[in-house]
Short mmCIF file of C-alpha atoms in Angstrom, two decimals:
data_model
loop_
_atom_site.label_atom_id
_atom_site.label_comp_id
_atom_site.label_asym_id
_atom_site.label_seq_id
_atom_site.Cartn_x
_atom_site.Cartn_y
_atom_site.Cartn_z
CA UNK A 1 281.27 59.99 52.08
CA UNK A 2 284.30 57.78 51.46
CA UNK A 3 286.84 58.33 48.73
CA UNK A 4 285.69 55.13 46.94
CA UNK A 5 282.05 56.31 46.76
CA UNK A 6 283.07 59.70 45.38
CA UNK A 7 285.19 57.95 42.76
CA UNK A 8 282.27 55.69 41.65
CA UNK A 9 279.94 58.69 41.34
CA UNK A 10 282.52 60.50 39.26
CA UNK A 11 282.95 57.50 36.95
CA UNK A 12 279.17 57.15 36.56
CA UNK A 13 278.81 60.80 35.68
CA UNK A 14 281.57 60.64 33.08
CA UNK A 15 280.45 57.25 31.59
CA UNK A 16 279.08 57.67 28.03
CA UNK A 17 275.37 56.98 27.36
CA UNK A 18 276.23 54.01 25.09
CA UNK A 19 277.98 52.33 27.96
CA UNK A 20 274.96 52.75 30.20
CA UNK A 21 272.79 51.24 27.42
CA UNK A 22 274.89 48.06 27.06
CA UNK A 23 275.12 47.64 30.82
CA UNK A 24 271.30 47.63 31.10
CA UNK A 25 270.20 43.99 30.57
CA UNK A 26 266.61 44.93 29.65
CA UNK A 27 267.63 47.39 26.95
CA UNK A 28 270.29 45.03 25.66
CA UNK A 29 267.77 42.17 25.41
CA UNK A 30 265.29 44.44 23.61
CA UNK A 31 267.94 45.46 21.10
CA UNK A 32 268.79 41.88 20.20
CA UNK A 33 265.11 40.94 19.92
CA UNK A 34 264.47 43.79 17.50
CA UNK A 35 267.58 42.82 15.57
CA UNK A 36 266.36 39.20 15.33
CA UNK A 37 262.89 40.24 14.11
CA UNK A 38 264.39 42.51 11.45
CA UNK A 39 266.71 39.72 10.33
CA UNK A 40 263.86 37.24 10.02
CA UNK A 41 261.72 39.76 8.15
CA UNK A 42 264.56 40.44 5.69
CA UNK A 43 265.10 36.71 5.20
CA UNK A 44 261.43 35.98 4.42
CA UNK A 45 261.16 39.02 2.16
CA UNK A 46 264.13 37.72 0.19
CA UNK A 47 262.59 34.24 -0.07
CA UNK A 48 259.22 35.61 -1.21
CA UNK A 49 260.77 38.01 -3.73
CA UNK A 50 263.04 35.27 -5.10
CA UNK A 51 260.09 32.86 -5.41
CA UNK A 52 257.89 35.38 -7.23
CA UNK A 53 260.75 36.25 -9.56
CA UNK A 54 261.37 32.58 -10.45
CA UNK A 55 257.66 31.96 -11.01
CA UNK A 56 257.48 34.97 -13.32
CA UNK A 57 260.50 33.81 -15.33
CA UNK A 58 258.90 30.37 -15.84
CA UNK A 59 255.50 31.76 -16.70
CA UNK A 60 253.76 30.08 -13.73
CA UNK A 61 250.70 31.94 -12.47
CA UNK A 62 249.84 32.01 -8.78
CA UNK A 63 246.48 31.98 -7.04
CA UNK A 64 243.70 29.54 -6.18
CA UNK A 65 241.71 29.78 -9.40
CA UNK A 66 242.85 26.24 -10.30
CA UNK A 67 240.50 24.87 -7.63
CA UNK A 68 237.56 25.49 -10.00
CA UNK A 69 239.17 23.63 -12.91
CA UNK A 70 237.96 20.13 -13.82
CA UNK A 71 240.20 17.47 -12.27
CA UNK A 72 239.81 14.74 -14.89
CA UNK A 73 240.98 11.81 -12.75
CA UNK A 74 239.24 9.23 -10.60
CA UNK A 75 239.72 8.55 -6.90
CA UNK A 76 239.63 5.04 -5.43
CA UNK A 77 237.61 5.95 -2.33
CA UNK A 78 235.37 8.93 -1.69
CA UNK A 79 233.10 9.63 1.27
CA UNK A 80 231.22 12.23 -0.76
CA UNK A 81 229.90 12.00 -4.34
CA UNK A 82 232.78 12.46 -6.76
CA UNK A 83 233.32 11.98 -10.49
CA UNK A 84 236.17 12.76 -12.87
CA UNK A 85 234.34 15.89 -14.03
CA UNK A 86 234.49 17.47 -10.57
CA UNK A 87 236.94 20.26 -9.76
CA UNK A 88 240.31 20.18 -8.03
CA UNK A 89 238.59 21.79 -5.05
CA UNK A 90 236.47 18.66 -4.80
CA UNK A 91 239.58 16.48 -4.80
CA UNK A 92 240.84 18.50 -1.84
CA UNK A 93 237.66 17.72 0.11
CA UNK A 94 237.83 14.03 -0.83
CA UNK A 95 241.45 13.72 0.31
CA UNK A 96 240.74 15.68 3.50
CA UNK A 97 237.82 13.43 4.48
CA UNK A 98 239.84 10.28 3.76
CA UNK A 99 242.64 11.58 5.98
CA UNK A 100 240.22 12.40 8.79
CA UNK A 101 238.56 8.98 8.42
CA UNK A 102 241.72 6.90 8.83
CA UNK A 103 243.00 9.21 11.60
CA UNK A 104 239.83 8.93 13.68
CA UNK A 105 239.62 5.16 13.12
CA UNK A 106 243.26 4.79 14.13
CA UNK A 107 242.96 6.96 17.24
CA UNK A 108 239.93 5.02 18.52
CA UNK A 109 241.38 1.57 17.83
CA UNK A 110 244.88 2.42 19.09
CA UNK A 111 243.50 3.89 22.31
CA UNK A 112 241.42 0.80 23.10
CA UNK A 113 244.19 -1.63 22.20
CA UNK A 114 246.85 0.43 23.98
CA UNK A 115 244.86 0.58 27.22
CA UNK A 116 244.31 -3.19 27.20
CA UNK A 117 248.01 -3.82 26.52
CA UNK A 118 249.16 -1.35 29.18
CA UNK A 119 246.92 -2.91 31.82
CA UNK A 120 247.76 -6.40 30.60
CA UNK A 121 251.49 -5.83 30.99
CA UNK A 122 250.93 -5.17 34.69
CA UNK A 123 248.75 -8.26 35.06
CA UNK A 124 249.63 -10.82 37.72
CA UNK A 125 249.06 -13.51 35.10
CA UNK A 126 252.56 -14.36 33.85
CA UNK A 127 251.43 -15.41 30.36
CA UNK A 128 249.29 -12.32 29.74
CA UNK A 129 252.05 -10.02 30.99
CA UNK A 130 254.70 -11.61 28.77
CA UNK A 131 252.47 -11.60 25.67
CA UNK A 132 251.82 -7.88 26.12
CA UNK A 133 255.52 -7.22 26.69
CA UNK A 134 256.55 -9.10 23.54
CA UNK A 135 253.92 -7.26 21.50
CA UNK A 136 255.10 -3.87 22.71
CA UNK A 137 258.79 -4.54 22.20
CA UNK A 138 258.27 -5.91 18.70
CA UNK A 139 255.85 -3.47 17.12
CA UNK A 140 257.19 -0.22 18.55
CA UNK A 141 260.69 -1.04 17.26
CA UNK A 142 259.70 -1.85 13.65
CA UNK A 143 259.41 1.22 11.37
CA UNK A 144 255.82 2.13 10.60
CA UNK A 145 256.37 2.16 6.85
CA UNK A 146 257.57 -1.45 6.94
CA UNK A 147 254.48 -2.44 8.90
CA UNK A 148 252.28 -0.75 6.29
CA UNK A 149 254.08 -2.67 3.54
CA UNK A 150 253.70 -5.92 5.47
CA UNK A 151 249.93 -5.64 5.88
CA UNK A 152 249.41 -4.46 2.33
CA UNK A 153 251.77 -6.61 0.27
CA UNK A 154 252.33 -9.68 2.47
CA UNK A 155 248.78 -10.09 3.79
CA UNK A 156 246.09 -8.30 1.83
CA UNK A 157 247.60 -8.58 -1.66
CA UNK A 158 247.80 -12.36 -1.28
CA UNK A 159 244.01 -12.75 -0.98
CA UNK A 160 242.17 -14.51 -3.83
CA UNK A 161 240.69 -12.81 -6.88
CA UNK A 162 237.04 -11.66 -6.90
CA UNK A 163 235.85 -14.89 -8.56
CA UNK A 164 237.46 -16.97 -5.75
CA UNK A 165 236.32 -14.64 -2.95
CA UNK A 166 236.08 -15.91 0.60
CA UNK A 167 232.45 -15.65 1.74
CA UNK A 168 231.88 -14.86 5.40
CA UNK A 169 228.53 -13.90 6.94
CA UNK A 170 227.23 -12.39 3.72
CA UNK A 171 230.48 -10.53 3.00
CA UNK A 172 233.07 -11.34 0.34
CA UNK A 173 236.81 -11.01 0.97
CA UNK A 174 239.22 -10.77 -1.95
CA UNK A 175 242.27 -8.89 -3.16
CA UNK A 176 240.16 -5.83 -3.97
CA UNK A 177 238.77 -5.47 -0.47
CA UNK A 178 235.90 -6.60 1.72
CA UNK A 179 232.49 -6.27 0.08
CA UNK A 180 229.76 -6.07 2.71
CA UNK A 181 225.97 -5.60 2.69
CA UNK A 182 225.08 -1.91 2.93
CA UNK A 183 222.09 -0.82 5.03
CA UNK A 184 220.08 1.80 3.18
CA UNK A 185 217.54 3.82 5.15
CA UNK A 186 214.10 4.43 3.66
CA UNK A 187 211.32 6.84 4.60
CA UNK A 188 211.18 7.31 8.35
CA UNK A 189 214.76 6.29 9.08
CA UNK A 190 215.62 9.89 9.95
CA UNK A 191 213.63 9.44 13.16
CA UNK A 192 216.00 6.63 14.12
CA UNK A 193 218.94 9.02 13.78
CA UNK A 194 217.12 11.59 15.88
CA UNK A 195 216.53 8.97 18.57
CA UNK A 196 220.22 8.02 18.45
CA UNK A 197 221.40 11.59 19.07
CA UNK A 198 218.76 12.07 21.76
CA UNK A 199 220.13 8.93 23.42
CA UNK A 200 223.62 10.45 23.43
CA UNK A 201 222.35 13.68 25.00
CA UNK A 202 220.32 11.73 27.57
CA UNK A 203 223.38 9.65 28.45
CA UNK A 204 225.43 12.79 29.00
CA UNK A 205 222.77 14.23 31.30
CA UNK A 206 222.50 10.90 33.12
CA UNK A 207 226.26 10.85 33.65
CA UNK A 208 226.22 14.32 35.18
CA UNK A 209 223.37 13.33 37.49
CA UNK A 210 225.11 10.09 38.48
CA UNK A 211 228.36 11.91 39.30
CA UNK A 212 226.52 14.44 41.47
CA UNK A 213 224.61 11.64 43.18
CA UNK A 214 227.82 9.77 43.90
CA UNK A 215 229.45 12.90 45.33
CA UNK A 216 226.46 13.54 47.60
CA UNK A 217 225.62 10.01 48.74
CA UNK A 218 228.61 7.85 47.76
CA UNK A 219 226.29 5.49 45.87
CA UNK A 220 227.34 4.29 42.44
CA UNK A 221 224.96 4.20 39.50
CA UNK A 222 225.39 1.81 36.50
CA UNK A 223 225.84 4.62 34.00
CA UNK A 224 227.52 2.38 31.41
CA UNK A 225 224.63 -0.04 31.04
CA UNK A 226 222.01 2.69 31.28
CA UNK A 227 223.86 4.71 28.64
CA UNK A 228 224.06 1.75 26.29
CA UNK A 229 220.35 1.22 26.78
CA UNK A 230 219.63 4.81 25.82
CA UNK A 231 222.05 5.01 22.89
CA UNK A 232 221.17 1.62 21.39
CA UNK A 233 217.81 0.75 22.88
CA UNK A 234 215.98 4.01 22.14
CA UNK A 235 216.83 4.00 18.39
CA UNK A 236 215.89 0.33 18.19
CA UNK A 237 212.46 1.01 19.70
CA UNK A 238 211.91 3.89 17.26
CA UNK A 239 213.11 1.62 14.45
CA UNK A 240 210.43 -0.94 15.32
CA UNK A 241 207.73 1.69 15.74
CA UNK A 242 208.47 3.16 12.30
CA UNK A 243 208.06 -0.28 10.72
CA UNK A 244 211.76 -1.09 10.28
CA UNK A 245 212.50 1.46 7.51
CA UNK A 246 215.67 -0.21 6.28
CA UNK A 247 216.76 -2.09 3.18
CA UNK A 248 219.93 -4.14 2.66
CA UNK A 249 221.92 -3.68 -0.54
CA UNK A 250 223.70 -7.00 -1.08
CA UNK A 251 226.97 -7.16 -3.06
CA UNK A 252 226.86 -9.43 -6.11
CA UNK A 253 229.55 -10.66 -8.49
CA UNK A 254 229.02 -9.31 -12.00
CA UNK A 255 231.76 -9.79 -14.53
CA UNK A 256 235.17 -9.43 -12.93
CA UNK A 257 234.13 -7.56 -9.82
CA UNK A 258 231.39 -7.08 -7.24
CA UNK A 259 228.70 -4.43 -7.53
CA UNK A 260 226.37 -3.16 -4.83
CA UNK A 261 226.92 -3.08 -1.09
CA UNK A 262 229.86 -1.23 0.39
CA UNK A 263 233.55 -1.98 0.12
CA UNK A 264 236.45 -1.63 2.52
CA UNK A 265 239.46 -1.18 0.24
CA UNK A 266 242.74 -2.97 1.14
CA UNK A 267 244.69 0.31 1.19
CA UNK A 268 242.49 1.61 4.01
CA UNK A 269 242.69 -1.67 5.93
CA UNK A 270 246.48 -1.90 5.67
CA UNK A 271 247.01 1.71 6.74
CA UNK A 272 244.50 1.45 9.59
CA UNK A 273 245.98 -1.81 10.93
CA UNK A 274 249.54 -0.50 10.78
CA UNK A 275 248.73 2.83 12.44
CA UNK A 276 246.68 1.10 15.13
CA UNK A 277 249.19 -1.63 15.97
CA UNK A 278 252.19 0.71 15.88
CA UNK A 279 250.67 3.53 17.94
CA UNK A 280 249.03 1.14 20.44
CA UNK A 281 252.48 -0.09 21.49
CA UNK A 282 253.47 3.44 22.56
CA UNK A 283 250.11 4.13 24.19
CA UNK A 284 250.49 0.91 26.19
CA UNK A 285 253.73 2.16 27.73
CA UNK A 286 252.11 5.52 28.51
CA UNK A 287 249.24 3.74 30.26
CA UNK A 288 251.62 1.49 32.17
CA UNK A 289 253.63 4.48 33.35
CA UNK A 290 250.46 6.29 34.41
CA UNK A 291 249.25 3.33 36.46
CA UNK A 292 252.63 2.90 38.13
CA UNK A 293 252.59 6.59 39.11
CA UNK A 294 249.66 5.96 41.46
CA UNK A 295 250.97 5.37 45.02
CA UNK A 296 250.83 1.79 46.29
CA UNK A 297 248.91 3.02 49.31
CA UNK A 298 245.87 3.50 47.07
CA UNK A 299 245.94 -0.18 46.07
CA UNK A 300 246.44 -1.28 49.66
CA UNK A 301 243.52 0.85 50.84
CA UNK A 302 241.28 -0.58 48.12
CA UNK A 303 242.29 -4.11 49.07
CA UNK A 304 241.62 -3.38 52.73
CA UNK A 305 238.11 -2.25 51.79
CA UNK A 306 237.54 -5.48 49.88
CA UNK A 307 237.10 -3.85 46.46
CA UNK A 308 237.48 -6.22 43.49
CA UNK A 309 240.48 -5.60 41.26
CA UNK A 310 238.26 -4.46 38.37
CA UNK A 311 236.48 -1.81 40.42
CA UNK A 312 239.78 -0.74 41.97
CA UNK A 313 241.21 -0.18 38.50
CA UNK A 314 238.12 1.65 37.27
CA UNK A 315 237.31 3.89 40.23
CA UNK A 316 240.68 4.42 41.95
CA UNK A 317 243.67 3.73 39.69
CA UNK A 318 242.63 4.97 36.24
CA UNK A 319 241.07 8.28 37.38
CA UNK A 320 244.37 9.21 39.04
CA UNK A 321 246.52 7.74 36.28
CA UNK A 322 244.73 9.78 33.60
CA UNK A 323 246.38 12.94 34.91
CA UNK A 324 249.72 11.44 33.91
CA UNK A 325 248.49 9.63 30.79
CA UNK A 326 246.68 12.41 28.92
CA UNK A 327 249.60 14.79 28.07
CA UNK A 328 251.82 12.18 26.35
CA UNK A 329 248.71 10.54 24.88
CA UNK A 330 248.03 13.80 23.05
CA UNK A 331 251.42 13.54 21.36
CA UNK A 332 250.62 10.03 20.15
CA UNK A 333 247.33 11.24 18.64
CA UNK A 334 249.19 14.00 16.81
CA UNK A 335 251.81 11.55 15.58
CA UNK A 336 249.16 9.15 14.31
CA UNK A 337 247.41 11.90 12.35
CA UNK A 338 250.66 13.04 10.74
CA UNK A 339 251.85 9.47 10.13
CA UNK A 340 248.70 8.86 8.08
CA UNK A 341 250.45 10.78 5.29
CA UNK A 342 252.48 7.59 4.67
CA UNK A 343 249.32 6.38 2.91
CA UNK A 344 250.79 7.60 -0.36
CA UNK A 345 253.26 4.67 -0.23
CA UNK A 346 250.45 2.15 -0.89
CA UNK A 347 248.09 4.36 -2.87
CA UNK A 348 245.46 5.15 -0.25
CA UNK A 349 243.74 8.34 -1.49
CA UNK A 350 244.46 10.61 1.46
CA UNK A 351 245.17 14.33 1.25
CA UNK A 352 248.88 13.91 0.44
CA UNK A 353 248.27 11.31 -2.25
CA UNK A 354 245.29 12.98 -3.96
CA UNK A 355 245.94 16.67 -3.52
CA UNK A 356 249.67 17.07 -2.84
CA UNK A 357 250.37 14.28 -5.33
CA UNK A 358 248.08 14.01 -8.35
CA UNK A 359 246.61 17.51 -8.19
CA UNK A 360 250.05 19.10 -7.77
CA UNK A 361 251.48 17.14 -10.71
CA UNK A 362 248.62 18.15 -13.01
CA UNK A 363 248.36 21.83 -12.05
CA UNK A 364 251.91 22.74 -11.12
CA UNK A 365 250.59 25.01 -8.37
CA UNK A 366 253.18 23.85 -5.87
CA UNK A 367 253.05 26.79 -3.48
CA UNK A 368 249.26 26.82 -3.14
CA UNK A 369 248.91 23.04 -2.90
CA UNK A 370 251.66 22.61 -0.32
CA UNK A 371 250.37 25.58 1.67
CA UNK A 372 246.83 24.11 1.80
CA UNK A 373 248.16 20.67 2.73
CA UNK A 374 250.31 22.05 5.54
CA UNK A 375 247.40 24.17 6.77
CA UNK A 376 245.18 21.09 6.99
CA UNK A 377 247.63 19.10 9.14
CA UNK A 378 248.31 22.16 11.28
CA UNK A 379 244.58 22.69 11.83
CA UNK A 380 243.95 19.03 12.67
CA UNK A 381 246.82 19.05 15.15
CA UNK A 382 245.67 22.27 16.82
CA UNK A 383 242.08 21.02 17.12
CA UNK A 384 243.31 17.75 18.64
CA UNK A 385 245.49 19.64 21.11
CA UNK A 386 242.65 21.98 22.09
CA UNK A 387 240.30 19.07 22.76
CA UNK A 388 242.89 17.06 24.73
CA UNK A 389 243.92 20.12 26.76
CA UNK A 390 240.27 20.72 27.62
CA UNK A 391 239.85 17.07 28.63
CA UNK A 392 243.07 17.22 30.65
CA UNK A 393 241.81 20.27 32.53
CA UNK A 394 238.63 18.36 33.38
CA UNK A 395 240.64 15.50 34.82
CA UNK A 396 243.25 17.64 36.57
CA UNK A 397 243.47 17.51 40.35
CA UNK A 398 241.82 20.61 41.78
CA UNK A 399 243.69 21.86 44.83
CA UNK A 400 241.78 23.51 47.64
#
């Protein structure tokens, strides 16, 4: 053994245990992690203790008992029966459903519009490509709140009063919204709904069969038209068989406003238009990037086979582009859902406006109200992410 080796062994033997601890990267990392956890725990304990102390000094009680107290205020739009005598818990449900409504409407419309714009920007038609480019560059660079104000104050608030309403196909358009005939189902209409859902299930089964048939034989099946026939045609046949169990509730002007029918309030229209137009501009760029990620050899092979451009886009380009499109598309869906909270700026009765606004001001239960509101947006975001991750896994390229 050399002199240097004997010297190193001697130093190791005489090195204190603390030195060996700090020289071990695993133990050192564990120490700092424990230290960080203890620091965070102490910080949150201080915040909670300070909050409880301040609430006690001001005589503010905590808990969720206020949800059973009568609200005492009206709400402009409610998807479920609601009156001023209902509880604050009911206002939470009303605001939640209104938030989900505008979010789902915005996601569907923005996705369709964004896909058309993304494909249109890559069009060989110069005019179509430039129109899509101008749209994208304008609307994605204007703040969303300003777009909401534009649609609400500059467009919808300039419509005529109810007495001077614009009549269009049985509907009446005025400053208070769009009043439309409301279909009301009578006895036997439940069978129409059953046929509708059966049509959806049958379409899903048909799609699975068509995909397997195409994998085995290479033959395509018109699933789209067959699915539309099942989803729309089957309920229509049942509707006729049951003797058309449907009545139409027509809106009518009485006094200073319309009664009857159903109304699409301007706050909902302005928020929906702004969210759709704004988000579609970002989705269009995501779609364009996804299409450009597909190798040119795929297009050349499709052209060599004589496939029309529409079928090439549907069967070759988009299925491969979706693997690139879906992850950033998920972020846009999450942003749209959270951006819907800007509804409070124009008075749309969403969760933030109804519950985190009016309910909070009347009850003073800030901690509980804000906690419930944050929990709702967190839950909606997580559910959206779970669904999109599942869909992404279905579209992912499976390596063999």
